[in-house]
Backbone as a ProteinNet text record, in pm:
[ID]
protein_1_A
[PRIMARY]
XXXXXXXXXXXXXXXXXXXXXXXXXXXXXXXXXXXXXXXXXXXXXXXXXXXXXXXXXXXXXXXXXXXXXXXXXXXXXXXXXXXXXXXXXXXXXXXXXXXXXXXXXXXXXXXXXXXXXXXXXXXXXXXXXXXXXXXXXXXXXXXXXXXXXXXXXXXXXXXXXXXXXXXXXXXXXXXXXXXXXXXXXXXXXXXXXXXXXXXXXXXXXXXXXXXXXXXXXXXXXXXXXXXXXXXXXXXXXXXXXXXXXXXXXXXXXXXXXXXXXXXXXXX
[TERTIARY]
85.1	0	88.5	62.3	126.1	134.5	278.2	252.2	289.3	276.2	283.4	391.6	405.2	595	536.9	633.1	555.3	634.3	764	874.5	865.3	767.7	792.5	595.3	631.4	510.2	457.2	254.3	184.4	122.2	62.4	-49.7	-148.4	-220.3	-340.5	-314.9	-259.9	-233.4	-202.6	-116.6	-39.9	-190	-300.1	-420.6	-524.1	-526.2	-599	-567.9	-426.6	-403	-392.4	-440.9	-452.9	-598.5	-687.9	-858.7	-898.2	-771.3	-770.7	-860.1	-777.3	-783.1	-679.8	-667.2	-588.1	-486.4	-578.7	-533.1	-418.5	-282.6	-206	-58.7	87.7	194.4	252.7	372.8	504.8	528.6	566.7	617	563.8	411.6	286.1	285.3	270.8	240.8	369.2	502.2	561.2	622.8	536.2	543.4	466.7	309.3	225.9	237.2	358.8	370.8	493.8	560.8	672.9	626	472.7	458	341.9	306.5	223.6	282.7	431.4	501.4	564.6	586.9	573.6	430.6	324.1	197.5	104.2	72.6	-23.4	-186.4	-190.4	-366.1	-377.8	-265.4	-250.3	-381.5	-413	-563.6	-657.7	-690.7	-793.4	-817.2	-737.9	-709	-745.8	-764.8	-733.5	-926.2	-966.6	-1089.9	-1172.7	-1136.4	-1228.4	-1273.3	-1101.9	-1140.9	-1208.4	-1223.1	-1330.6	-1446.8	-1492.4	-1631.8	-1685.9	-1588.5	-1618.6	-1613	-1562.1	-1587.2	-1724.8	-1798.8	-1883.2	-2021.3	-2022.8	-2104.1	-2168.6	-2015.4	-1993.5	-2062.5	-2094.1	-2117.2	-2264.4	-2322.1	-2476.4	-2477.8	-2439	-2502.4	-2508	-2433.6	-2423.8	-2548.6	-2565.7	-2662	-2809.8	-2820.6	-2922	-2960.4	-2901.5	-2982.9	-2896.3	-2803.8	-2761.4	-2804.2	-2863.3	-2930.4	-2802	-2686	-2575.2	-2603.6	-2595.9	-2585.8	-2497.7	-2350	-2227.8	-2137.2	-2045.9	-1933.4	-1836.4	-1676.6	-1579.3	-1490.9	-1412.1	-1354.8	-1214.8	-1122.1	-1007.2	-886.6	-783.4	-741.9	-798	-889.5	-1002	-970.3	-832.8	-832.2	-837.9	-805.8	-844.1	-971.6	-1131	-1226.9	-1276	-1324	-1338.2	-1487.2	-1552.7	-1749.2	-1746.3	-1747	-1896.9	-1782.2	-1825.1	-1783	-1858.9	-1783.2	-1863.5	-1981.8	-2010.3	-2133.7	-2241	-2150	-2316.2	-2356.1	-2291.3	-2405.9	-2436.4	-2387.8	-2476.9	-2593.5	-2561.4	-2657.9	-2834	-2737.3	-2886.8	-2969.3	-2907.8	-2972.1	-3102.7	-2961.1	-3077.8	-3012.8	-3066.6	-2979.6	-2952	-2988	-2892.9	-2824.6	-2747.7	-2600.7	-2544.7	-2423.3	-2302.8	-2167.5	-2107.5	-1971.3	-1843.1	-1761.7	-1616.6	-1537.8	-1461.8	-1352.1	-1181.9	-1091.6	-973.1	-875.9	-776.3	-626.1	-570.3	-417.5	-296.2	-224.8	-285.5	-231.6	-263.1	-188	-209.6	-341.8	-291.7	-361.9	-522.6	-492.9	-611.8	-723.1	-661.9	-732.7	-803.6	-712.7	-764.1	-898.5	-897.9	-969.2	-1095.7	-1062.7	-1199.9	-1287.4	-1202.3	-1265	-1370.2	-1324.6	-1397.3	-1485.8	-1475.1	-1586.1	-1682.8	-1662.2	-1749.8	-1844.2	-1919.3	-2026.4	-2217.5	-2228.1	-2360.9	-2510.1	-2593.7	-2694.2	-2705.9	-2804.9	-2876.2	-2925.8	-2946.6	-3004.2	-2922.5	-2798.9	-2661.7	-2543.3	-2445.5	-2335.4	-2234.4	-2126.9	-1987.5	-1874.7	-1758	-1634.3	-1519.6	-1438.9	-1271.8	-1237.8	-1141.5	-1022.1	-881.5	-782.5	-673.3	-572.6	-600.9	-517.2	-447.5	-356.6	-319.5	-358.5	-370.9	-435.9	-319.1	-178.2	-94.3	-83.4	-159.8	-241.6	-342.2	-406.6	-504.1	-615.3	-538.1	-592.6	-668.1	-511.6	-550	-713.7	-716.3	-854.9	-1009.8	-974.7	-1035.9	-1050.4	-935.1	-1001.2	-1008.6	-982.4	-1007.6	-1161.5	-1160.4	-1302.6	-1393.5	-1343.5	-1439	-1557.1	-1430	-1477.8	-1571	-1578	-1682.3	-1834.5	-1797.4	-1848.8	-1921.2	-1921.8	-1983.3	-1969.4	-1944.9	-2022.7	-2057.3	-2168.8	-2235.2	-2154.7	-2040.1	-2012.3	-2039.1	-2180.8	-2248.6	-2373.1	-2362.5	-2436	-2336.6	-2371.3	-2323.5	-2194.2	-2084.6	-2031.1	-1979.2	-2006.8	-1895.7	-1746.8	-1624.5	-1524.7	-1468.5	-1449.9	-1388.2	-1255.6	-1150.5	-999.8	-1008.4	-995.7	-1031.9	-909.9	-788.6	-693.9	-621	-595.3	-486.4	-352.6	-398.1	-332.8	-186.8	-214.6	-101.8	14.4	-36.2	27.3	77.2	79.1	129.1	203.4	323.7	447.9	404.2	472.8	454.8	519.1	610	656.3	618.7	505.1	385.2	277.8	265.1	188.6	7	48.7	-186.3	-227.4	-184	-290.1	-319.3	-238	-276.5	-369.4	-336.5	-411.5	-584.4	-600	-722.6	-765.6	-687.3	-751	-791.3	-740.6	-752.4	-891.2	-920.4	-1029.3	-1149.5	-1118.1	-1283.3	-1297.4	-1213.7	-1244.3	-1357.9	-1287.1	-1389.5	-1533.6	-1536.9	-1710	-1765.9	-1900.7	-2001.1	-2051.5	-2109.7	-2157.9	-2259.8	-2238.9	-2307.9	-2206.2	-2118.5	-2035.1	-1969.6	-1887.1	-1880.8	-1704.8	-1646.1	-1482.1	-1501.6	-1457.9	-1496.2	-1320.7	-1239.3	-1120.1	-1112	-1032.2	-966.8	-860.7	-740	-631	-529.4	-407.3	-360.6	-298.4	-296	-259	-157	-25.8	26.4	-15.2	-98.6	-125.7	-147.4	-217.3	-268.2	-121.1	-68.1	49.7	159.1	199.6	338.5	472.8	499.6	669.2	759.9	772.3	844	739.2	632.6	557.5	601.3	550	571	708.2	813.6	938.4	975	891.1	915.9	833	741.8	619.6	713.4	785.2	816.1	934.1	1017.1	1153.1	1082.3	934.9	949.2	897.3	825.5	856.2	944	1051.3	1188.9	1146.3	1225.3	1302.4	1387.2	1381.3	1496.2	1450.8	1336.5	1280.7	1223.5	1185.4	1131.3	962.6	892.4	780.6	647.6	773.6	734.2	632	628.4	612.3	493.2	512.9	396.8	416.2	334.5	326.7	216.7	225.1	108.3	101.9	-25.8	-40	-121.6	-128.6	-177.7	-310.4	-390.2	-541.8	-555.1	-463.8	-441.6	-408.9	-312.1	-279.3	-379.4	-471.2	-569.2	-643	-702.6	-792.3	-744.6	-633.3	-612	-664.9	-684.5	-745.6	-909.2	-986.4	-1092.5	-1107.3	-991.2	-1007.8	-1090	-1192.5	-1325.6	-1394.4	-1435.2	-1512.4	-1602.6	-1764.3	-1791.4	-1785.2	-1754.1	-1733.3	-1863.8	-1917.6	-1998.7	-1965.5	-2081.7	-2070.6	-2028.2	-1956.8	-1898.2	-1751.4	-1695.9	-1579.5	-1489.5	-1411.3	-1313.4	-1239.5	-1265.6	-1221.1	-1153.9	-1135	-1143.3	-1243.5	-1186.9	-1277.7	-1397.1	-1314	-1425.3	-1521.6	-1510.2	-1580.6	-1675	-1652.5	-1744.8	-1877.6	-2001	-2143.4	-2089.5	-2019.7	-1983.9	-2107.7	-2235.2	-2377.7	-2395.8	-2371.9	-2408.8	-2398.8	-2404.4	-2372.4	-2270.1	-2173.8	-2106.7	-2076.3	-2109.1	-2060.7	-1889.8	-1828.5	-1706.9	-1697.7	-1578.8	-1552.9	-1419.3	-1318.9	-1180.7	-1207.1	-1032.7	-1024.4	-974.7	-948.7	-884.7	-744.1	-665.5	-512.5	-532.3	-619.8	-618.5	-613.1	-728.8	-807.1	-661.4	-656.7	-468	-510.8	-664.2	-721.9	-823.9	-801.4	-865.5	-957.7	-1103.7	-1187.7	-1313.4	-1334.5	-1451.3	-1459.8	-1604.2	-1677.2	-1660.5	-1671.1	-1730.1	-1806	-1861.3	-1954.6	-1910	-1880	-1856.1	-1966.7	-1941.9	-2078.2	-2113.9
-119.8	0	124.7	239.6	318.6	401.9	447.2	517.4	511.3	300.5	289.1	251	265.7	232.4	115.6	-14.4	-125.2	-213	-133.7	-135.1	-115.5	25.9	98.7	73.6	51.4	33.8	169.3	168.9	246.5	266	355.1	349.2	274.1	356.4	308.2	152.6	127.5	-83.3	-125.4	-114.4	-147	-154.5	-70.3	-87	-189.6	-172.3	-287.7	-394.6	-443.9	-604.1	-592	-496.4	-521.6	-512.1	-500.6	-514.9	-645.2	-743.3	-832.1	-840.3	-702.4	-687.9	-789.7	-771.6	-838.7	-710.5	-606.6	-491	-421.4	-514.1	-465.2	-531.5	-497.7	-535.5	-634.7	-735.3	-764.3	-684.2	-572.4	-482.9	-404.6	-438.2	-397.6	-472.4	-585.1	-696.9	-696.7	-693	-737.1	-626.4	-468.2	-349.3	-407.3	-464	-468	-581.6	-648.4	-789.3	-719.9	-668.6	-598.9	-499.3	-414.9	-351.2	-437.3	-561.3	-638.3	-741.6	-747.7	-835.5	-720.8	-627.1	-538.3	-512.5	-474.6	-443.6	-549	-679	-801.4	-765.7	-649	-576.9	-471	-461.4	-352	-380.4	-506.5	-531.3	-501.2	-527.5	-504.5	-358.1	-261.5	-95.2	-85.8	-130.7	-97	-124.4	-235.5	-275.4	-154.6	-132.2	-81.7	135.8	140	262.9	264.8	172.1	145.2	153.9	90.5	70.9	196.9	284.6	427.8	515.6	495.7	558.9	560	411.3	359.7	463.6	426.8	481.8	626.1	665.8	886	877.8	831	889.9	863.8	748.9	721.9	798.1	818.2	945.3	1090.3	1118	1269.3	1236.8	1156.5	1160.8	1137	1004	982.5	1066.7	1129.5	1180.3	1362.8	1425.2	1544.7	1614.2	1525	1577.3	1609	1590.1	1578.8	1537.6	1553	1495.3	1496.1	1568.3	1601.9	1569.5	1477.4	1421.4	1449.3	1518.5	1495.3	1414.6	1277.1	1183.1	1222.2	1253.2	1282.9	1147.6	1080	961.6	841.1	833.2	734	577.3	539.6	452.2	316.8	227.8	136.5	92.2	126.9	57	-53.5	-55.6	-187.8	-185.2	-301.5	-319.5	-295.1	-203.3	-110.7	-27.7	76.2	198.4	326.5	447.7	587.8	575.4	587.5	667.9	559.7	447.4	325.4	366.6	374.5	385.9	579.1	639.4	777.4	735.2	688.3	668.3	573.7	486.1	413.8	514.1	600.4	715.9	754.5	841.4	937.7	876.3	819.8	827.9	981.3	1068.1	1213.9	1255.5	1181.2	1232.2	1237.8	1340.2	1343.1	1334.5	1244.3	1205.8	1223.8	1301.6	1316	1245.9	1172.3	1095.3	1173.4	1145.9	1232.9	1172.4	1113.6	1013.8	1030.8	1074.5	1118.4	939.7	866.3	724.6	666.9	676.2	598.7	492.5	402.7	243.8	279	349.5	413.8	470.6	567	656.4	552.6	485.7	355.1	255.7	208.8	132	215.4	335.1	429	467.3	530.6	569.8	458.2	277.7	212.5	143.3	127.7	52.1	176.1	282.9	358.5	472.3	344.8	402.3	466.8	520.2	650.2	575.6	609.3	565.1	711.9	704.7	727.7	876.7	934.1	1071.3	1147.2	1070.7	1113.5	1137.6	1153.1	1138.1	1146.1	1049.4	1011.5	1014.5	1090.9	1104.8	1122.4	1066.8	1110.1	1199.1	1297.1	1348.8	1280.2	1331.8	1299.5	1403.7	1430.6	1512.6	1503.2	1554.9	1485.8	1600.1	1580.8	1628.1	1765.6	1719.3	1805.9	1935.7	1972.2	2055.2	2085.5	2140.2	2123.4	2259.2	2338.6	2443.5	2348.2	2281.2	2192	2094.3	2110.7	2004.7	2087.7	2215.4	2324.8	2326.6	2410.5	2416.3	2320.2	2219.7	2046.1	2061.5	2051.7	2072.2	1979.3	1851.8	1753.6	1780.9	1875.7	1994.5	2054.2	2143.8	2240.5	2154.8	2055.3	1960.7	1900.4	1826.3	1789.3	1815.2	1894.8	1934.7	2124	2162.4	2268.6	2333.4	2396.8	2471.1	2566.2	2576.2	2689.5	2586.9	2480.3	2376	2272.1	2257.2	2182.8	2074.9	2034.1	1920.6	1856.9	1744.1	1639.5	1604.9	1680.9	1666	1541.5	1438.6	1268.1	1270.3	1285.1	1266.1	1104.8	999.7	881.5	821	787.2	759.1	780.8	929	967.4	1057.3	1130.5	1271.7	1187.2	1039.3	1039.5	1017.1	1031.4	973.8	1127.7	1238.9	1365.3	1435.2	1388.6	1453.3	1563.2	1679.2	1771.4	1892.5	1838.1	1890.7	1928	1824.4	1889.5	1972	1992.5	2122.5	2047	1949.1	1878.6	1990.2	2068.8	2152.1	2282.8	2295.3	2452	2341.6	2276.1	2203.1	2191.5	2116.1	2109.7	2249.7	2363.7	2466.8	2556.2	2528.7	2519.9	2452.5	2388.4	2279.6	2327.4	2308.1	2347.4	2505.1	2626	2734.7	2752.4	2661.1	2644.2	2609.6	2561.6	2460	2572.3	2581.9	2653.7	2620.7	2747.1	2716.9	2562.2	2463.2	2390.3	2249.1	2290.9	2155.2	2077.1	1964.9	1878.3	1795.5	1797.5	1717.4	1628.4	1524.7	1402.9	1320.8	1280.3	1233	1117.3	1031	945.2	934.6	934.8	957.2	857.3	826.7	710.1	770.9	698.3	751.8	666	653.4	561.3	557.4	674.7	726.6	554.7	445.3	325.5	201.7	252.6	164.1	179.2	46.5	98.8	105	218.4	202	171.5	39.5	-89	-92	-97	-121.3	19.2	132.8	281.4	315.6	233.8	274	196.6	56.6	-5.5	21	97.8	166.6	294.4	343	489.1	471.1	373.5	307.6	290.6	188.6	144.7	285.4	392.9	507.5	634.2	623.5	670.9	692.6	796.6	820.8	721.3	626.9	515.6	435.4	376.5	260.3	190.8	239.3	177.2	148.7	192.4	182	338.3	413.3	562.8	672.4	802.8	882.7	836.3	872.3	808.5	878	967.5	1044.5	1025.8	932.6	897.6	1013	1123.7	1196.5	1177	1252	1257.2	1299.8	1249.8	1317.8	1483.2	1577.7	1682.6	1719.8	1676.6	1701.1	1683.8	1600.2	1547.4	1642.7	1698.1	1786.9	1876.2	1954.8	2084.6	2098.8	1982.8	1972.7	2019.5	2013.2	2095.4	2213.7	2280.9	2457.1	2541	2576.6	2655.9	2610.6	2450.9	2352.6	2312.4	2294.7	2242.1	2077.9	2017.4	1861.3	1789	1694.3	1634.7	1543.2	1501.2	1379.6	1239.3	1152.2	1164	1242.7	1290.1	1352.6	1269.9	1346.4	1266.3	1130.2	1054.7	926.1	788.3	704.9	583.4	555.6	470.2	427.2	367.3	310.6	172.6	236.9	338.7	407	525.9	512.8	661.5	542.1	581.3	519.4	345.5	267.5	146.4	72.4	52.8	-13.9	-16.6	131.9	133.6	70.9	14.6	-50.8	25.6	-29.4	-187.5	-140.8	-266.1	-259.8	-284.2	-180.6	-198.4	-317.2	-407	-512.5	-551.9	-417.2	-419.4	-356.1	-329.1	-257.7	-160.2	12.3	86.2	80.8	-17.3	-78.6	-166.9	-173.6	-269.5	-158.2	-41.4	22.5	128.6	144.2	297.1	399.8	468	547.5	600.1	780.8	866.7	903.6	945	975.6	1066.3	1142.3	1251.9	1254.1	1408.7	1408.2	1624.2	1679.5	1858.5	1936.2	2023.8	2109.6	2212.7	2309.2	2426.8	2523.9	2627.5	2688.2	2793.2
0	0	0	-105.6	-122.1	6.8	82	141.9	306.9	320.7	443.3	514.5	609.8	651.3	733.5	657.4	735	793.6	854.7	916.9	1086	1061.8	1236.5	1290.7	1393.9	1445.8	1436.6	1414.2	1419.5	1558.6	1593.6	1723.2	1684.3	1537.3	1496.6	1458.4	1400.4	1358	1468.6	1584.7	1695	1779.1	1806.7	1850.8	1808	1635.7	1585.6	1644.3	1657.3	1729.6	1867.9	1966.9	2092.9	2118.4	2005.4	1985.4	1901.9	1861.6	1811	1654.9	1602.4	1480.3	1372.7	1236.2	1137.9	1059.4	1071.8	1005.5	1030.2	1033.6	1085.1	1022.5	1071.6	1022.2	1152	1088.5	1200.2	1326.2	1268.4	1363.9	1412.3	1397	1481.2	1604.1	1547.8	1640.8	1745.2	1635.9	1787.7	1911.1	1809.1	1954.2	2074.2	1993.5	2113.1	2203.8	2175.5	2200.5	2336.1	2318.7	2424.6	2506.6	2491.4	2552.3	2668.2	2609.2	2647.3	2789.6	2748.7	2820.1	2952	2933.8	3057.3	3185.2	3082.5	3096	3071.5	3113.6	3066	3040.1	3044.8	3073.3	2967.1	2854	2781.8	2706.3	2677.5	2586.8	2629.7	2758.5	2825.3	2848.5	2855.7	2845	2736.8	2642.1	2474.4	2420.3	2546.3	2482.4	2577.1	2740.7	2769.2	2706.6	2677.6	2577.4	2500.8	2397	2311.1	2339	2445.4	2509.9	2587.1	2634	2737.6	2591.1	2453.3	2342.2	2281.4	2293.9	2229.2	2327.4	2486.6	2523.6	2539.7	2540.9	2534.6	2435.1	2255.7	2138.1	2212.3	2243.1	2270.3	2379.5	2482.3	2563.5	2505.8	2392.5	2376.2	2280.3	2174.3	2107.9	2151.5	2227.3	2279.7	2451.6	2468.7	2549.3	2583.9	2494.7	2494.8	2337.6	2245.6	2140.4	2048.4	2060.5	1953.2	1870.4	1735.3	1592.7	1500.1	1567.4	1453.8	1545.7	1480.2	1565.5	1522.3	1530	1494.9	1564.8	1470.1	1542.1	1507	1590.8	1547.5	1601.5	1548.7	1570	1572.5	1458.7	1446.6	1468.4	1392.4	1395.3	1304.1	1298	1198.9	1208.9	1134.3	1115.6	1213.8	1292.9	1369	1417.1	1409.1	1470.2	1624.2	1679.7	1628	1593.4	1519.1	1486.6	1559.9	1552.3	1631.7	1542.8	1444.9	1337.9	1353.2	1326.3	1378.1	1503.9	1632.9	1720.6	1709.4	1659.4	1631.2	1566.3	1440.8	1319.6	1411	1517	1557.7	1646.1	1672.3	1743.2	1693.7	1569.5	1454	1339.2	1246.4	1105.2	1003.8	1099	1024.8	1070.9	1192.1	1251.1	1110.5	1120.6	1076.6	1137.5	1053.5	1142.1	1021.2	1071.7	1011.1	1125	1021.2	1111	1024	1080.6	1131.7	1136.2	1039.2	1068.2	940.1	1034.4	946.3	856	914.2	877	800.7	663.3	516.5	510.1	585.9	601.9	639.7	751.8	785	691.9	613.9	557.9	393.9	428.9	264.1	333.4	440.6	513.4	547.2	571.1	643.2	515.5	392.9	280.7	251	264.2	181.4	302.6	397.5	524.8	561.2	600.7	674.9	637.2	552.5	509.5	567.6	537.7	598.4	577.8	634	641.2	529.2	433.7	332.1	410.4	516.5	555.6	646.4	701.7	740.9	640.5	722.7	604.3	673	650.9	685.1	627.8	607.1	538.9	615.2	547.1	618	562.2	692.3	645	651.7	535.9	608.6	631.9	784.9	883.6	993.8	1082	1174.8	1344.7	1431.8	1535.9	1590.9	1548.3	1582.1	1493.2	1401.1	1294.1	1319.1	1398.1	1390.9	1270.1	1246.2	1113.3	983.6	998.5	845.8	872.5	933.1	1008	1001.1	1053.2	1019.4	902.8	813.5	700.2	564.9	638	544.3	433.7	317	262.1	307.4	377.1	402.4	545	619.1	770.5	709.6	652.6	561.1	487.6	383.7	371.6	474.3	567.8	635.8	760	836.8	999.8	926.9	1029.4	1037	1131.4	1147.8	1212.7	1329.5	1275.2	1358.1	1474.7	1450.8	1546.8	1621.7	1733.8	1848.7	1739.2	1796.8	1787.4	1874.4	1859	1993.5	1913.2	1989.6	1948.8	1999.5	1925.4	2041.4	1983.3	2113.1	2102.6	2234.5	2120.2	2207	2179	2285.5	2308.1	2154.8	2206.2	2077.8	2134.2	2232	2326.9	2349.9	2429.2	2507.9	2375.6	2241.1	2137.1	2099.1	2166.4	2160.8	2286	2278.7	2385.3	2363.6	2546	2559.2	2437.6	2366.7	2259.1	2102.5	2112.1	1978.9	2027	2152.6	2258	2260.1	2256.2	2238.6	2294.1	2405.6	2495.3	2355.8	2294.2	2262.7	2092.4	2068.1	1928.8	1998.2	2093	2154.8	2164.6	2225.2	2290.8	2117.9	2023.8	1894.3	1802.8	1826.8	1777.6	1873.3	2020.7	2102.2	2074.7	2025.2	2075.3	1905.9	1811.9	1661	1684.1	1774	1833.5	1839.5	1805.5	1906	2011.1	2094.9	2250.7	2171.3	2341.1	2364	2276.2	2231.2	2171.3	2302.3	2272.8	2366.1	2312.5	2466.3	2443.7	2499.8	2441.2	2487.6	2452.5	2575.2	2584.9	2662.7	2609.7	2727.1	2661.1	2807.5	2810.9	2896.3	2808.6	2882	3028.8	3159.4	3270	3353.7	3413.1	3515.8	3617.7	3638.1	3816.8	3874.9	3805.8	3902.2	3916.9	3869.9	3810.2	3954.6	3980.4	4104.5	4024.9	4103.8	4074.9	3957.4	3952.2	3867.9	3723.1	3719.1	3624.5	3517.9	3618.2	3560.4	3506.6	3562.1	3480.5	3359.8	3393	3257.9	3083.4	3127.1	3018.3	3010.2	3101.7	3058.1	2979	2993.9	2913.3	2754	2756.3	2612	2539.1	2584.3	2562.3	2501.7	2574.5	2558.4	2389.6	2311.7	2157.7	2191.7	2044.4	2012.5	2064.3	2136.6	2196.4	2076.7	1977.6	1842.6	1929.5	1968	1975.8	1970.1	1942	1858.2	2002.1	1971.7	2076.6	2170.9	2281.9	2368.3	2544.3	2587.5	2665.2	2749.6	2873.4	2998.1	3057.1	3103.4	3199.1	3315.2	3419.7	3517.8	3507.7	3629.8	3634.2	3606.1	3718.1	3648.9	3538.4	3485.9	3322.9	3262.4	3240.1	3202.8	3250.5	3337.2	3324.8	3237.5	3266.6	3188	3031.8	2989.9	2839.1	2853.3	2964.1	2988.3	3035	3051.1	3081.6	3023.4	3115.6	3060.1	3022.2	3067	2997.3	3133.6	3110	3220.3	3191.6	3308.5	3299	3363.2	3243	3314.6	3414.8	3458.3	3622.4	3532.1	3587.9	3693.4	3707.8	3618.6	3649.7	3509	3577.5	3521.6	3612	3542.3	3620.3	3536.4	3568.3	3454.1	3377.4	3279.3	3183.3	3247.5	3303.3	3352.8	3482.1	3506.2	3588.7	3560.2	3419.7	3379.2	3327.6	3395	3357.5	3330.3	3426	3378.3	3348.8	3370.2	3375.1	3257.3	3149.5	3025.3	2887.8	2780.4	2712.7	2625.5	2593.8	2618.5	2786.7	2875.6	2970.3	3048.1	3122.7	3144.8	3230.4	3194.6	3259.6	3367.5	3331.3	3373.7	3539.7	3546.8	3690.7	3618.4	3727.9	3670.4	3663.7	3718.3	3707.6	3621.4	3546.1	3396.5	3304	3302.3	3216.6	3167.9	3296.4	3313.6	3215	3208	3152	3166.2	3181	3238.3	3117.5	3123.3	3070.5	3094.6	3040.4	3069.5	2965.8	2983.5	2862.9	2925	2875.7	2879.7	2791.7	2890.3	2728.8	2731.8	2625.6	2622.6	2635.9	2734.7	2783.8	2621.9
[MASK]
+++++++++++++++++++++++++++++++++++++++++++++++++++++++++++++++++++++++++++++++++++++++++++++++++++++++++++++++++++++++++++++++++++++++++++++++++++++++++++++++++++++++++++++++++++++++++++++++++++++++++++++++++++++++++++++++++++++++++++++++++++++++++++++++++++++++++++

């Protein structure tokens, strides 16, 4: 496939096979295979993000009246997808999805297709840009600007060291929303992790570790991405702790999950 480096591990492919995807390379597999052998719960983190993803889109839609989603770090294609459970909502959500990643952007163009009174398209952009995202024709094209959006940065942030600045790209993207839009994050965290565990995730980390940039923050840090945002209940907390009852139901601990998640509205 034109385009793809199928040498260095991805986030997005490196995720597909810890969701026990196919969509992926060698040296996908054997990042998640070393970060797995440090961390034995890295899958189970990987599924319950998914699932605290799946439920945020059905609470903002089904019961906050959202209908325009922007998905930024989408991901490789995988059942369920964000727009299906929008679409079972209302079938005139609109959903733009958001990935700088070749593989990605070939897979999303041809699976993620719209219910007939909605409409669904990719961009391909990357989150550390966030202008180009803005003024992407597919942005223009499909979300209304001037009506509510739910912005979902669903485990992508910690994939942005303090050195590509996520805080000022986010503070970039929500200040575009109109009143009543919505951030919706989960973020990878060590806070549950002891000691020994935390230095060995922060090693495969490291530049030159060959498992490419990767930045765990704190609950605070993690808030700061909601400044001037009101946060809904329950807070910010784990995955597996935000509305766990809801479907898909969370099944982990938060020393499995090692991911902070909220939802905010912009007043």
């Amino acid at each position: 496939m034109t385009g793809v480096d199928q040498t260095t591990p991805d986030p997005a492919r490196r995720y597909n096979v810890l969701l026990g995807g196919k969509d992926n390379f060698a040296a996908d597999r054997e990042s998640a295979a070393a970060i797995q052998k440090e961390f034995s719960s890295v899958a189970v983190a990987a599924r319950e993000n998914r699932a605290f993803m799946l439920r945020a889109v059905h609470h903002l839609a089904a019961d906050r009246g959202i209908r325009q989603f922007l998905d930024i770090g989408v991901g490789m294609p995988m059942a369920t997808n964000l727009h299906e459970v929008a679409q079972r909502v209302d079938p005139a959500c609109r959903i733009l999805y958001v990935d700088h990643e070749p593989m990605v952007a070939a897979h999303a163009r041809a699976l993620l297709t719209s219910t007939p009174e909605g409409k669904v398209a990719f961009a391909e952009a990357d989150l550390r840009d966030p202008d180009t995202i803005l003024d992407h024709a597919r942005t223009g094209d499909t979300l209304d600007m001037n009506q509510p959006i739910a912005l979902v940065l669903a485990a992508v942030l910690h994939f942005c060291t303090d050195q590509d600045d996520p805080y000022a790209a986010v503070r970039t993207l929500v200040d575009a929303l109109p009143s009543g839009s919505y951030l919706v994050i989960s973020h990878a965290t060590f806070d549950p992790l002891p000691d020994d565990v935390r230095a060995s995730l922060t090693a495969l980390a490291a530049p030159g570790a060959g498992h490419g940039p990767f930045q765990a923050r704190t609950r605070a840090q993690v808030a700061t991405f909601f400044d001037g945002l009101d946060i809904e209940e329950p807070g910010i907390v784990s995955t597996v702790d935000w509305h766990p009852n809801r479907e898909p139901r969370a099944e982990g601990e938060p020393h499995h999950a090692i991911c902070y998640a909220a939802i905010g509205k912009r007043p």
